[in-house]
Amino acid sequence: MFATNQMIGMDFAFPDVCKSPALVPIPLPDMAFPMAAIPVAIKILFNNAFAHNMMTTIPLTLGDLPGVALGVISQTVASQSRRLVLNSYTTLLFGTPANRMCAGGPQNMINTFGFTIIPSCPHISILAA
C-alpha cells in the first residue's frame, strides 16, 4: 500500500450520524485531509513532506457540519481523525507503525470509522505486514 504523508490525500468515513436541528439523526459523510495533520515523525520526509505514523492526528474533519446538534455517539462535530488499524506494524517511523493507504480508524472522535482512500504519496509503497 502507498505511504501517507503531509501532502494531498483524503480519509473518508460514512455514515457519520449526527443530529440535525430537528433532532432527527442524519447520516453524513466525514472527510479528513492529511495536509491538516499534526505530524510526529518530523525528521522523516516522504516526497519532501512529513511522514505519517500511528501517532499522527488530524484535528479537524469536514462534511458533518450540517449536524449542528452534534454526533449521536461522540457528541462532537468536526472533531479529530486517527488511523489505528491496518497500519504497517513492521515498518516503524519514530518507534510507531507507519500509516499507509487503506488504514482505518475513528473519525469525528469516535462517531464513525473511516479509511484512507486517496493516497498522499503514490510512489512510496510500504509492503510490510
Short mmCIF file of N, CA and C in Angstrom, two decimals:
data_model
loop_
_atom_site.label_atom_id
_atom_site.label_comp_id
_atom_site.label_asym_id
_atom_site.label_seq_id
_atom_site.Cartn_x
_atom_site.Cartn_y
_atom_site.Cartn_z
N MET A 1 0.84 -1.19 0.00
CA MET A 1 0.00 0.00 0.00
C MET A 1 0.88 1.25 0.00
N PHE A 2 0.34 2.33 -0.49
CA PHE A 2 1.08 3.57 -0.57
C PHE A 2 1.20 4.24 0.79
N ALA A 3 2.33 4.89 1.01
CA ALA A 3 2.57 5.59 2.27
C ALA A 3 1.74 6.87 2.33
N THR A 4 1.51 7.36 3.53
CA THR A 4 0.82 8.65 3.70
C THR A 4 1.79 9.66 4.28
N ASN A 5 1.64 10.89 3.85
CA ASN A 5 2.48 11.97 4.36
C ASN A 5 1.66 13.25 4.44
N GLN A 6 2.33 14.37 4.59
CA GLN A 6 1.67 15.65 4.85
C GLN A 6 1.10 16.30 3.59
N MET A 7 1.15 15.63 2.46
CA MET A 7 0.65 16.22 1.22
C MET A 7 -0.81 15.86 0.99
N ILE A 8 -1.29 16.12 -0.21
CA ILE A 8 -2.71 15.93 -0.51
C ILE A 8 -3.10 14.46 -0.37
N GLY A 9 -4.33 14.23 0.02
CA GLY A 9 -4.88 12.90 0.23
C GLY A 9 -6.22 13.07 0.93
N MET A 10 -6.88 11.95 1.27
CA MET A 10 -8.15 12.08 1.98
C MET A 10 -8.47 10.81 2.75
N ASP A 11 -9.02 11.02 3.95
CA ASP A 11 -9.59 9.95 4.76
C ASP A 11 -11.10 10.13 4.70
N PHE A 12 -11.83 9.05 4.49
CA PHE A 12 -13.28 9.15 4.30
C PHE A 12 -14.00 8.16 5.20
N ALA A 13 -15.11 8.61 5.76
CA ALA A 13 -15.96 7.75 6.59
C ALA A 13 -17.42 8.03 6.28
N PHE A 14 -18.21 6.97 6.23
CA PHE A 14 -19.66 7.11 6.05
C PHE A 14 -20.32 5.90 6.70
N PRO A 15 -21.37 6.04 7.41
CA PRO A 15 -22.08 7.26 7.77
C PRO A 15 -21.58 7.83 9.09
N ASP A 16 -21.52 9.13 9.17
CA ASP A 16 -21.26 9.84 10.41
C ASP A 16 -22.62 10.38 10.85
N VAL A 17 -23.27 9.67 11.73
CA VAL A 17 -24.65 10.01 12.10
C VAL A 17 -24.64 11.15 13.10
N CYS A 18 -25.19 12.29 12.68
CA CYS A 18 -25.28 13.48 13.52
C CYS A 18 -26.73 13.93 13.60
N LYS A 19 -27.04 14.60 14.68
CA LYS A 19 -28.41 15.10 14.87
C LYS A 19 -28.56 16.45 14.17
N SER A 20 -29.67 16.63 13.47
CA SER A 20 -29.95 17.88 12.76
C SER A 20 -30.67 18.84 13.70
N PRO A 21 -30.93 20.07 13.24
CA PRO A 21 -31.69 21.00 14.10
C PRO A 21 -33.06 20.46 14.52
N ALA A 22 -33.65 19.58 13.73
CA ALA A 22 -34.93 18.98 14.10
C ALA A 22 -34.73 17.77 15.01
N LEU A 23 -33.47 17.52 15.43
CA LEU A 23 -33.08 16.41 16.31
C LEU A 23 -33.35 15.04 15.71
N VAL A 24 -33.38 14.98 14.39
CA VAL A 24 -33.51 13.71 13.68
C VAL A 24 -32.11 13.29 13.23
N PRO A 25 -31.63 12.10 13.60
CA PRO A 25 -30.30 11.68 13.16
C PRO A 25 -30.21 11.55 11.64
N ILE A 26 -29.17 12.13 11.07
CA ILE A 26 -28.95 12.12 9.62
C ILE A 26 -27.56 11.56 9.35
N PRO A 27 -27.42 10.56 8.46
CA PRO A 27 -26.08 10.08 8.10
C PRO A 27 -25.41 11.07 7.15
N LEU A 28 -24.21 11.47 7.50
CA LEU A 28 -23.45 12.43 6.71
C LEU A 28 -22.08 11.86 6.39
N PRO A 29 -21.46 12.28 5.27
CA PRO A 29 -20.08 11.86 5.01
C PRO A 29 -19.13 12.63 5.92
N ASP A 30 -18.00 12.04 6.21
CA ASP A 30 -16.99 12.69 7.05
C ASP A 30 -15.64 12.55 6.36
N MET A 31 -14.97 13.66 6.13
CA MET A 31 -13.69 13.67 5.43
C MET A 31 -12.62 14.34 6.28
N ALA A 32 -11.42 13.79 6.22
CA ALA A 32 -10.27 14.38 6.89
C ALA A 32 -9.14 14.48 5.88
N PHE A 33 -8.36 15.54 5.96
CA PHE A 33 -7.30 15.78 4.99
C PHE A 33 -5.94 15.77 5.67
N PRO A 34 -4.98 14.96 5.18
CA PRO A 34 -3.67 14.84 5.83
C PRO A 34 -2.87 16.14 5.85
N MET A 35 -3.20 17.09 4.99
CA MET A 35 -2.46 18.36 5.00
C MET A 35 -2.64 19.09 6.32
N ALA A 36 -3.73 18.83 7.03
CA ALA A 36 -4.01 19.50 8.30
C ALA A 36 -3.54 18.68 9.50
N ALA A 37 -2.83 17.59 9.27
CA ALA A 37 -2.43 16.70 10.36
C ALA A 37 -1.34 17.31 11.22
N ILE A 38 -1.27 16.80 12.44
CA ILE A 38 -0.17 17.14 13.35
C ILE A 38 0.81 15.98 13.28
N PRO A 39 1.91 16.14 12.53
CA PRO A 39 2.83 15.02 12.35
C PRO A 39 3.70 14.80 13.58
N VAL A 40 4.15 13.57 13.75
CA VAL A 40 5.04 13.23 14.85
C VAL A 40 6.44 12.94 14.32
N ALA A 41 6.54 12.28 13.18
CA ALA A 41 7.83 11.92 12.59
C ALA A 41 8.35 13.09 11.76
N ILE A 42 8.84 14.12 12.43
CA ILE A 42 9.20 15.35 11.73
C ILE A 42 10.57 15.29 11.06
N LYS A 43 11.34 14.24 11.32
CA LYS A 43 12.66 14.12 10.69
C LYS A 43 12.65 13.12 9.54
N ILE A 44 11.50 12.51 9.27
CA ILE A 44 11.38 11.55 8.17
C ILE A 44 10.50 12.18 7.11
N LEU A 45 11.05 12.36 5.91
CA LEU A 45 10.32 13.01 4.83
C LEU A 45 10.04 12.01 3.70
N PHE A 46 8.80 11.96 3.27
CA PHE A 46 8.40 11.24 2.06
C PHE A 46 8.01 12.30 1.05
N ASN A 47 8.75 12.41 -0.05
CA ASN A 47 8.44 13.40 -1.08
C ASN A 47 8.43 14.82 -0.52
N ASN A 48 9.44 15.13 0.31
CA ASN A 48 9.61 16.45 0.93
C ASN A 48 8.45 16.86 1.82
N ALA A 49 7.77 15.91 2.41
CA ALA A 49 6.69 16.19 3.36
C ALA A 49 6.82 15.20 4.52
N PHE A 50 6.36 15.60 5.69
CA PHE A 50 6.48 14.77 6.88
C PHE A 50 5.74 13.45 6.70
N ALA A 51 6.39 12.35 7.09
CA ALA A 51 5.77 11.03 7.04
C ALA A 51 4.77 10.90 8.19
N HIS A 52 3.73 10.12 7.96
CA HIS A 52 2.71 9.90 8.99
C HIS A 52 2.89 8.53 9.62
N ASN A 53 2.75 8.49 10.93
CA ASN A 53 2.75 7.21 11.64
C ASN A 53 1.48 7.10 12.46
N MET A 54 1.39 6.06 13.29
CA MET A 54 0.14 5.80 14.01
C MET A 54 -0.20 6.88 15.03
N MET A 55 0.77 7.68 15.45
CA MET A 55 0.50 8.74 16.43
C MET A 55 0.05 10.04 15.78
N THR A 56 0.06 10.12 14.45
CA THR A 56 -0.36 11.32 13.75
C THR A 56 -1.87 11.52 13.92
N THR A 57 -2.25 12.75 14.23
CA THR A 57 -3.66 13.08 14.44
C THR A 57 -4.07 14.19 13.48
N ILE A 58 -5.24 14.06 12.87
CA ILE A 58 -5.82 15.13 12.07
C ILE A 58 -6.88 15.78 12.96
N PRO A 59 -6.66 17.02 13.41
CA PRO A 59 -7.53 17.60 14.43
C PRO A 59 -8.91 18.04 13.95
N LEU A 60 -9.14 18.09 12.63
CA LEU A 60 -10.40 18.62 12.12
C LEU A 60 -10.90 17.76 10.97
N THR A 61 -12.17 17.38 11.02
CA THR A 61 -12.80 16.67 9.91
C THR A 61 -13.92 17.54 9.35
N LEU A 62 -14.27 17.28 8.10
CA LEU A 62 -15.29 18.08 7.42
C LEU A 62 -16.39 17.18 6.89
N GLY A 63 -17.52 17.75 6.56
CA GLY A 63 -18.60 17.01 5.93
C GLY A 63 -19.79 16.81 6.84
N ASP A 64 -19.57 16.80 8.15
CA ASP A 64 -20.68 16.58 9.07
C ASP A 64 -21.14 17.88 9.72
N LEU A 65 -20.79 19.00 9.13
CA LEU A 65 -21.16 20.30 9.71
C LEU A 65 -22.66 20.58 9.74
N PRO A 66 -23.49 20.02 8.83
CA PRO A 66 -24.94 20.25 8.97
C PRO A 66 -25.54 19.62 10.22
N GLY A 67 -24.84 18.68 10.84
CA GLY A 67 -25.34 18.06 12.06
C GLY A 67 -25.01 18.90 13.28
N VAL A 68 -25.59 20.08 13.35
CA VAL A 68 -25.23 21.06 14.38
C VAL A 68 -25.65 20.64 15.79
N ALA A 69 -26.49 19.64 15.92
CA ALA A 69 -26.89 19.16 17.25
C ALA A 69 -25.95 18.05 17.73
N LEU A 70 -24.78 17.95 17.11
CA LEU A 70 -23.68 17.06 17.48
C LEU A 70 -23.90 15.61 17.07
N GLY A 71 -22.83 14.83 17.15
CA GLY A 71 -22.88 13.43 16.76
C GLY A 71 -23.64 12.58 17.76
N VAL A 72 -24.19 11.47 17.27
CA VAL A 72 -25.00 10.60 18.11
C VAL A 72 -24.15 9.91 19.18
N ILE A 73 -22.96 9.43 18.81
CA ILE A 73 -22.12 8.70 19.76
C ILE A 73 -21.14 9.63 20.47
N SER A 74 -20.40 10.45 19.71
CA SER A 74 -19.32 11.24 20.29
C SER A 74 -19.75 12.60 20.83
N GLN A 75 -20.94 13.05 20.46
CA GLN A 75 -21.41 14.39 20.85
C GLN A 75 -20.45 15.49 20.38
N THR A 76 -19.83 15.28 19.21
CA THR A 76 -18.94 16.28 18.61
C THR A 76 -19.26 16.42 17.13
N VAL A 77 -18.84 17.52 16.55
CA VAL A 77 -18.91 17.76 15.11
C VAL A 77 -17.55 18.27 14.68
N ALA A 78 -17.03 17.77 13.58
CA ALA A 78 -15.75 18.20 13.02
C ALA A 78 -14.61 17.98 14.00
N SER A 79 -14.58 16.82 14.63
CA SER A 79 -13.54 16.51 15.61
C SER A 79 -12.39 15.74 14.94
N GLN A 80 -11.52 15.14 15.71
CA GLN A 80 -10.27 14.57 15.20
C GLN A 80 -10.44 13.23 14.47
N SER A 81 -9.39 12.90 13.71
CA SER A 81 -9.32 11.65 12.95
C SER A 81 -7.98 11.00 13.23
N ARG A 82 -7.97 9.67 13.39
CA ARG A 82 -6.73 8.92 13.60
C ARG A 82 -6.79 7.63 12.81
N ARG A 83 -5.63 7.05 12.53
CA ARG A 83 -5.53 5.77 11.85
C ARG A 83 -4.90 4.77 12.81
N LEU A 84 -5.69 3.78 13.25
CA LEU A 84 -5.23 2.85 14.28
C LEU A 84 -5.13 1.40 13.84
N VAL A 85 -5.76 1.01 12.75
CA VAL A 85 -5.71 -0.39 12.29
C VAL A 85 -5.24 -0.45 10.84
N LEU A 86 -4.74 -1.61 10.45
CA LEU A 86 -4.22 -1.88 9.10
C LEU A 86 -3.02 -1.01 8.74
N ASN A 87 -2.26 -0.57 9.75
CA ASN A 87 -1.01 0.12 9.50
C ASN A 87 0.07 -0.91 9.22
N SER A 88 1.27 -0.46 8.89
CA SER A 88 2.39 -1.37 8.70
C SER A 88 3.09 -1.54 10.04
N TYR A 89 2.80 -2.64 10.72
CA TYR A 89 3.31 -2.83 12.08
C TYR A 89 4.77 -3.25 12.12
N THR A 90 5.39 -3.54 10.98
CA THR A 90 6.81 -3.86 10.97
C THR A 90 7.66 -2.72 10.41
N THR A 91 7.04 -1.71 9.82
CA THR A 91 7.75 -0.52 9.37
C THR A 91 7.50 0.57 10.40
N LEU A 92 8.54 0.89 11.17
CA LEU A 92 8.38 1.85 12.26
C LEU A 92 8.95 3.21 11.88
N LEU A 93 8.20 4.26 12.12
CA LEU A 93 8.64 5.63 11.94
C LEU A 93 8.58 6.31 13.31
N PHE A 94 9.72 6.66 13.84
CA PHE A 94 9.81 7.24 15.19
C PHE A 94 9.26 6.28 16.24
N GLY A 95 9.42 4.98 16.03
CA GLY A 95 9.03 3.99 17.01
C GLY A 95 7.58 3.54 16.96
N THR A 96 6.78 4.07 16.04
CA THR A 96 5.39 3.64 15.91
C THR A 96 5.13 3.21 14.46
N PRO A 97 4.14 2.36 14.23
CA PRO A 97 3.88 1.85 12.88
C PRO A 97 3.56 2.95 11.87
N ALA A 98 4.02 2.74 10.64
CA ALA A 98 3.79 3.70 9.56
C ALA A 98 2.36 3.62 9.06
N ASN A 99 1.78 4.78 8.75
CA ASN A 99 0.45 4.82 8.14
C ASN A 99 0.58 4.56 6.65
N ARG A 100 -0.46 3.97 6.09
CA ARG A 100 -0.49 3.74 4.65
C ARG A 100 -1.94 3.77 4.17
N MET A 101 -2.10 3.76 2.86
CA MET A 101 -3.44 3.79 2.29
C MET A 101 -4.24 2.57 2.76
N CYS A 102 -5.52 2.73 2.93
CA CYS A 102 -6.46 1.72 3.42
C CYS A 102 -6.36 1.49 4.92
N ALA A 103 -5.54 2.26 5.63
CA ALA A 103 -5.51 2.16 7.09
C ALA A 103 -6.81 2.76 7.63
N GLY A 104 -7.32 2.18 8.69
CA GLY A 104 -8.61 2.64 9.22
C GLY A 104 -8.49 3.13 10.65
N GLY A 105 -9.51 3.86 11.06
CA GLY A 105 -9.54 4.34 12.43
C GLY A 105 -10.73 5.24 12.68
N PRO A 106 -10.88 5.69 13.92
CA PRO A 106 -12.03 6.53 14.27
C PRO A 106 -11.94 7.92 13.65
N GLN A 107 -13.06 8.43 13.22
CA GLN A 107 -13.16 9.81 12.73
C GLN A 107 -14.27 10.51 13.49
N ASN A 108 -14.17 11.83 13.57
CA ASN A 108 -15.09 12.64 14.38
C ASN A 108 -15.12 12.07 15.80
N MET A 109 -13.92 12.03 16.39
CA MET A 109 -13.67 11.43 17.70
C MET A 109 -13.94 9.92 17.62
N ILE A 110 -15.10 9.44 18.00
CA ILE A 110 -15.43 8.01 17.88
C ILE A 110 -16.77 7.81 17.20
N ASN A 111 -17.26 8.81 16.51
CA ASN A 111 -18.61 8.75 15.95
C ASN A 111 -18.72 7.83 14.74
N THR A 112 -17.63 7.65 14.00
CA THR A 112 -17.65 6.79 12.82
C THR A 112 -16.27 6.20 12.58
N PHE A 113 -16.17 5.23 11.69
CA PHE A 113 -14.91 4.56 11.39
C PHE A 113 -14.60 4.79 9.92
N GLY A 114 -13.41 5.34 9.63
CA GLY A 114 -13.08 5.68 8.26
C GLY A 114 -11.76 5.09 7.81
N PHE A 115 -11.47 5.25 6.52
CA PHE A 115 -10.27 4.70 5.91
C PHE A 115 -9.60 5.75 5.06
N THR A 116 -8.29 5.60 4.85
CA THR A 116 -7.54 6.45 3.93
C THR A 116 -7.82 5.93 2.53
N ILE A 117 -8.50 6.73 1.70
CA ILE A 117 -8.89 6.25 0.38
C ILE A 117 -8.14 6.92 -0.76
N ILE A 118 -7.56 8.09 -0.52
CA ILE A 118 -6.77 8.76 -1.55
C ILE A 118 -5.34 8.88 -1.02
N PRO A 119 -4.37 8.26 -1.69
CA PRO A 119 -3.01 8.28 -1.16
C PRO A 119 -2.38 9.66 -1.29
N SER A 120 -1.51 9.98 -0.35
CA SER A 120 -0.82 11.26 -0.41
C SER A 120 0.58 11.10 -0.98
N CYS A 121 1.05 9.89 -1.10
CA CYS A 121 2.40 9.65 -1.62
C CYS A 121 2.38 8.38 -2.48
N PRO A 122 1.88 8.47 -3.73
CA PRO A 122 1.64 7.26 -4.52
C PRO A 122 2.88 6.57 -5.08
N HIS A 123 4.06 7.10 -4.86
CA HIS A 123 5.24 6.42 -5.40
C HIS A 123 6.10 5.78 -4.32
N ILE A 124 5.67 5.82 -3.05
CA ILE A 124 6.37 5.11 -1.97
C ILE A 124 5.42 4.04 -1.45
N SER A 125 5.80 2.79 -1.63
CA SER A 125 4.96 1.68 -1.18
C SER A 125 5.52 1.08 0.09
N ILE A 126 4.65 0.82 1.04
CA ILE A 126 5.02 0.10 2.26
C ILE A 126 4.35 -1.26 2.16
N LEU A 127 5.14 -2.28 1.82
CA LEU A 127 4.58 -3.60 1.56
C LEU A 127 4.68 -4.53 2.75
N ALA A 128 5.33 -4.10 3.82
CA ALA A 128 5.50 -4.95 5.00
C ALA A 128 4.17 -5.14 5.71
N ALA A 129 4.09 -6.19 6.51
CA ALA A 129 2.85 -6.50 7.24
C ALA A 129 2.58 -5.53 8.37
#
